[in-house]
Amino acid sequence: MYDGGNDAGEFQMKCVIYDFETLSLDVDNGVAVSLAMLNFDTSRFVDQPYEYEELLDYCDTIKYDVEDQVKVHKRVMDPGTLKWWGEQSKEAQALLKPSSEDVSITKTFEFFTTNAADGVDWFLTRRATLDQPLLKSLCESSGNTMPYSYWKFREVVSLINGLTFGHNIPDNFIPEGLKDKFVAHDPTADISMDVMRLQTIVQEIQ
């Protein structure tokens, strides 16, 4: 039987986690609001743990021009999603406001490949059904394909469920001391919190 060992130093994966905020759940035709991505290294989880604020600072973000998507790329907004946004926190809603720095979705591939570190082992999103196919769709707007190979993809929810199997721990738990710092549906906060969740679990099982 294979013995992979359990030394913390052996658990070393270079990762990118990313998250979109959108105005529709239609990955092929829906409007995207923003994309955040974060490079992290699992080897730090035990010996040099990340701080939540540190991860927020490490995030790279891009915000999209909604009008350009509707008029030029014929992407659509979903009334149900717009209603859902109206029920979220003021902090989250503020992230939807247009700005002079909003860019075309055709910049997605360049943004992603520029900010992803070299030699990434895993690319992660919270779930497989939205962010990964949406990334593919937006990259295709500039004539590009997915910026990473399909076999490098991992789903955060599945990782959390697997690592905590049998312990009845929700996949959206908030690590101790971070509840008041977290702004749900801010993509930088969402991906930083998922890294903190994974780090907390790994520390517990070492």
Short mmCIF file of C-alpha atoms in Angstrom, two decimals:
data_model
loop_
_atom_site.label_atom_id
_atom_site.label_comp_id
_atom_site.label_asym_id
_atom_site.label_seq_id
_atom_site.Cartn_x
_atom_site.Cartn_y
_atom_site.Cartn_z
CA MET A 1 0.00 0.00 0.00
CA TYR A 2 1.21 3.50 -0.82
CA ASP A 3 2.41 5.45 2.20
CA GLY A 4 2.41 9.14 1.35
CA GLY A 5 3.48 10.21 4.80
CA ASN A 6 1.88 12.96 6.88
CA ASP A 7 4.70 15.40 7.41
CA ALA A 8 3.53 19.00 6.87
CA GLY A 9 6.50 19.69 4.66
CA GLU A 10 5.33 17.04 2.21
CA PHE A 11 1.99 18.79 1.72
CA GLN A 12 3.24 21.38 -0.73
CA MET A 13 1.01 22.56 -3.54
CA LYS A 14 1.21 25.87 -5.40
CA CYS A 15 -2.36 26.96 -5.99
CA VAL A 16 -4.53 29.63 -7.57
CA ILE A 17 -8.05 30.14 -6.27
CA TYR A 18 -10.46 32.41 -8.13
CA ASP A 19 -14.03 33.64 -7.91
CA PHE A 20 -16.46 35.58 -10.08
CA GLU A 21 -19.34 37.80 -9.06
CA THR A 22 -22.07 37.87 -11.70
CA LEU A 23 -25.49 39.26 -12.64
CA SER A 24 -26.62 35.89 -14.00
CA LEU A 25 -25.98 32.19 -13.44
CA ASP A 26 -25.83 31.58 -17.21
CA VAL A 27 -22.16 30.75 -17.71
CA ASP A 28 -22.36 31.03 -21.50
CA ASN A 29 -24.31 34.28 -21.85
CA GLY A 30 -24.53 35.95 -18.45
CA VAL A 31 -22.96 39.24 -17.35
CA ALA A 32 -19.91 39.05 -15.10
CA VAL A 33 -19.20 41.82 -12.60
CA SER A 34 -15.74 40.99 -11.32
CA LEU A 35 -13.05 38.37 -10.95
CA ALA A 36 -10.65 37.92 -8.05
CA MET A 37 -7.74 35.49 -7.94
CA LEU A 38 -5.16 34.56 -5.33
CA ASN A 39 -1.91 32.62 -5.40
CA PHE A 40 -1.11 30.62 -2.28
CA ASP A 41 1.15 27.76 -1.19
CA THR A 42 -0.17 24.98 1.04
CA SER A 43 3.28 24.42 2.53
CA ARG A 44 2.69 27.55 4.63
CA PHE A 45 -0.46 26.23 6.30
CA VAL A 46 1.27 24.74 9.33
CA ASP A 47 4.72 26.25 9.70
CA GLN A 48 4.01 29.80 8.51
CA PRO A 49 0.23 30.24 8.54
CA TYR A 50 -1.43 32.89 6.45
CA GLU A 51 -3.31 35.75 8.09
CA TYR A 52 -6.69 36.64 6.60
CA GLU A 53 -5.67 40.26 5.96
CA GLU A 54 -2.49 39.07 4.29
CA LEU A 55 -4.47 36.97 1.84
CA LEU A 56 -6.76 39.91 1.05
CA ASP A 57 -3.69 41.97 0.20
CA TYR A 58 -2.38 39.23 -2.10
CA CYS A 59 -5.56 39.14 -4.21
CA ASP A 60 -5.60 40.43 -7.77
CA THR A 61 -8.91 41.74 -9.10
CA ILE A 62 -10.49 42.87 -12.33
CA LYS A 63 -13.87 44.59 -12.66
CA TYR A 64 -15.87 44.37 -15.85
CA ASP A 65 -17.75 46.90 -17.94
CA VAL A 66 -21.37 45.72 -17.72
CA GLU A 67 -22.67 48.02 -20.47
CA ASP A 68 -20.02 46.75 -22.88
CA GLN A 69 -21.03 43.15 -22.16
CA VAL A 70 -24.70 43.86 -22.86
CA LYS A 71 -24.28 46.05 -25.94
CA VAL A 72 -21.21 44.56 -27.60
CA HIS A 73 -21.09 40.94 -26.42
CA LYS A 74 -24.87 40.47 -26.08
CA ARG A 75 -24.59 38.99 -22.60
CA VAL A 76 -27.63 39.17 -20.35
CA MET A 77 -28.62 39.99 -16.78
CA ASP A 78 -31.01 37.75 -14.88
CA PRO A 79 -33.86 39.42 -12.92
CA GLY A 80 -33.67 36.77 -10.21
CA THR A 81 -29.96 37.39 -9.69
CA LEU A 82 -30.51 41.16 -9.57
CA LYS A 83 -33.19 40.65 -6.90
CA TRP A 84 -30.78 38.44 -4.94
CA TRP A 85 -28.12 41.17 -5.02
CA GLY A 86 -30.68 43.61 -3.63
CA GLU A 87 -30.93 41.40 -0.55
CA GLN A 88 -27.18 41.33 0.15
CA SER A 89 -25.16 43.61 2.43
CA LYS A 90 -24.48 47.23 1.51
CA GLU A 91 -20.76 46.39 1.42
CA ALA A 92 -21.35 43.68 -1.18
CA GLN A 93 -23.75 45.82 -3.21
CA ALA A 94 -21.19 48.64 -3.37
CA LEU A 95 -18.89 46.36 -5.38
CA LEU A 96 -21.40 46.37 -8.26
CA LYS A 97 -21.21 50.10 -8.91
CA PRO A 98 -19.69 51.07 -12.30
CA SER A 99 -16.35 52.84 -12.28
CA SER A 100 -13.98 54.45 -14.76
CA GLU A 101 -11.61 51.49 -14.29
CA ASP A 102 -14.06 48.84 -15.53
CA VAL A 103 -12.66 46.84 -18.46
CA SER A 104 -13.89 44.62 -21.26
CA ILE A 105 -14.30 40.89 -20.69
CA THR A 106 -11.78 40.45 -23.52
CA LYS A 107 -9.10 41.27 -20.91
CA THR A 108 -9.88 38.14 -18.88
CA PHE A 109 -7.34 35.75 -20.40
CA GLU A 110 -4.52 38.31 -20.17
CA PHE A 111 -5.41 39.17 -16.57
CA PHE A 112 -5.54 35.55 -15.49
CA THR A 113 -2.34 34.40 -17.16
CA THR A 114 -0.43 37.49 -16.03
CA ASN A 115 -1.34 37.04 -12.37
CA ALA A 116 -1.17 33.25 -12.01
CA ALA A 117 2.20 32.18 -10.59
CA ASP A 118 4.52 29.90 -12.53
CA GLY A 119 4.32 26.18 -11.83
CA VAL A 120 0.79 26.10 -10.37
CA ASP A 121 -0.26 22.60 -9.28
CA TRP A 122 -3.96 23.26 -8.64
CA PHE A 123 -6.52 25.80 -9.82
CA LEU A 124 -9.48 26.02 -7.45
CA THR A 125 -12.96 27.47 -7.29
CA ARG A 126 -15.60 26.99 -4.59
CA ARG A 127 -17.73 24.88 -6.94
CA ALA A 128 -17.21 23.50 -10.42
CA THR A 129 -20.48 24.57 -12.00
CA LEU A 130 -20.10 28.36 -12.28
CA ASP A 131 -16.64 29.86 -12.08
CA GLN A 132 -14.72 27.38 -14.22
CA PRO A 133 -17.13 27.32 -17.23
CA LEU A 134 -17.60 31.11 -16.92
CA LEU A 135 -13.84 31.59 -17.13
CA LYS A 136 -13.81 29.52 -20.31
CA SER A 137 -16.65 31.59 -21.78
CA LEU A 138 -15.00 34.92 -21.01
CA CYS A 139 -11.62 33.79 -22.32
CA GLU A 140 -13.31 32.78 -25.57
CA SER A 141 -14.46 36.39 -25.99
CA SER A 142 -10.86 37.21 -26.94
CA GLY A 143 -10.30 34.06 -29.02
CA ASN A 144 -8.54 32.16 -26.23
CA THR A 145 -9.23 28.89 -24.45
CA MET A 146 -8.96 27.94 -20.77
CA PRO A 147 -5.69 29.20 -19.26
CA TYR A 148 -4.98 25.89 -17.52
CA SER A 149 -5.37 22.17 -18.17
CA TYR A 150 -8.61 20.55 -16.98
CA TRP A 151 -6.79 18.01 -14.83
CA LYS A 152 -5.33 20.74 -12.63
CA PHE A 153 -8.77 21.82 -11.41
CA ARG A 154 -9.97 21.20 -7.84
CA GLU A 155 -13.25 22.14 -6.13
CA VAL A 156 -12.93 23.74 -2.69
CA VAL A 157 -16.23 22.40 -1.35
CA SER A 158 -15.21 18.84 -2.24
CA LEU A 159 -11.81 19.31 -0.61
CA ILE A 160 -13.42 20.56 2.60
CA ASN A 161 -15.99 17.76 2.59
CA GLY A 162 -13.28 15.17 2.03
CA LEU A 163 -10.92 16.50 4.68
CA THR A 164 -13.73 16.72 7.28
CA PHE A 165 -15.64 13.59 6.31
CA GLY A 166 -17.60 12.21 9.26
CA HIS A 167 -17.25 15.35 11.41
CA ASN A 168 -20.41 17.25 10.33
CA ILE A 169 -18.49 20.46 9.62
CA PRO A 170 -20.24 22.81 7.14
CA ASP A 171 -18.20 23.73 4.08
CA ASN A 172 -18.86 27.45 4.73
CA PHE A 173 -17.68 27.52 8.36
CA ILE A 174 -15.91 30.68 9.50
CA PRO A 175 -12.62 30.10 11.36
CA GLU A 176 -12.42 31.54 14.85
CA GLY A 177 -11.95 35.30 15.03
CA LEU A 178 -12.84 36.06 11.41
CA LYS A 179 -16.63 36.43 11.45
CA ASP A 180 -16.64 40.20 11.91
CA LYS A 181 -13.97 40.69 9.22
CA PHE A 182 -15.73 38.76 6.46
CA VAL A 183 -17.81 40.43 3.71
CA ALA A 184 -19.69 37.69 1.87
CA HIS A 185 -19.88 38.04 -1.92
CA ASP A 186 -16.83 40.26 -2.08
CA PRO A 187 -14.76 37.95 -4.31
CA THR A 188 -11.49 38.82 -2.57
CA ALA A 189 -13.05 37.97 0.80
CA ASP A 190 -14.64 34.78 -0.53
CA ILE A 191 -11.42 33.29 -1.88
CA SER A 192 -9.34 34.45 1.10
CA MET A 193 -11.82 32.84 3.48
CA ASP A 194 -11.73 29.56 1.56
CA VAL A 195 -7.95 29.48 1.92
CA MET A 196 -8.34 30.14 5.64
CA ARG A 197 -10.85 27.27 5.86
CA LEU A 198 -8.45 24.87 4.17
CA GLN A 199 -5.58 26.08 6.34
CA THR A 200 -7.61 25.62 9.54
CA ILE A 201 -8.54 22.06 8.60
CA VAL A 202 -4.99 21.10 7.64
CA GLN A 203 -3.69 22.48 10.95
CA GLU A 204 -6.24 20.37 12.84
CA ILE A 205 -5.37 17.10 11.10
CA GLN A 206 -1.59 17.38 11.32
#
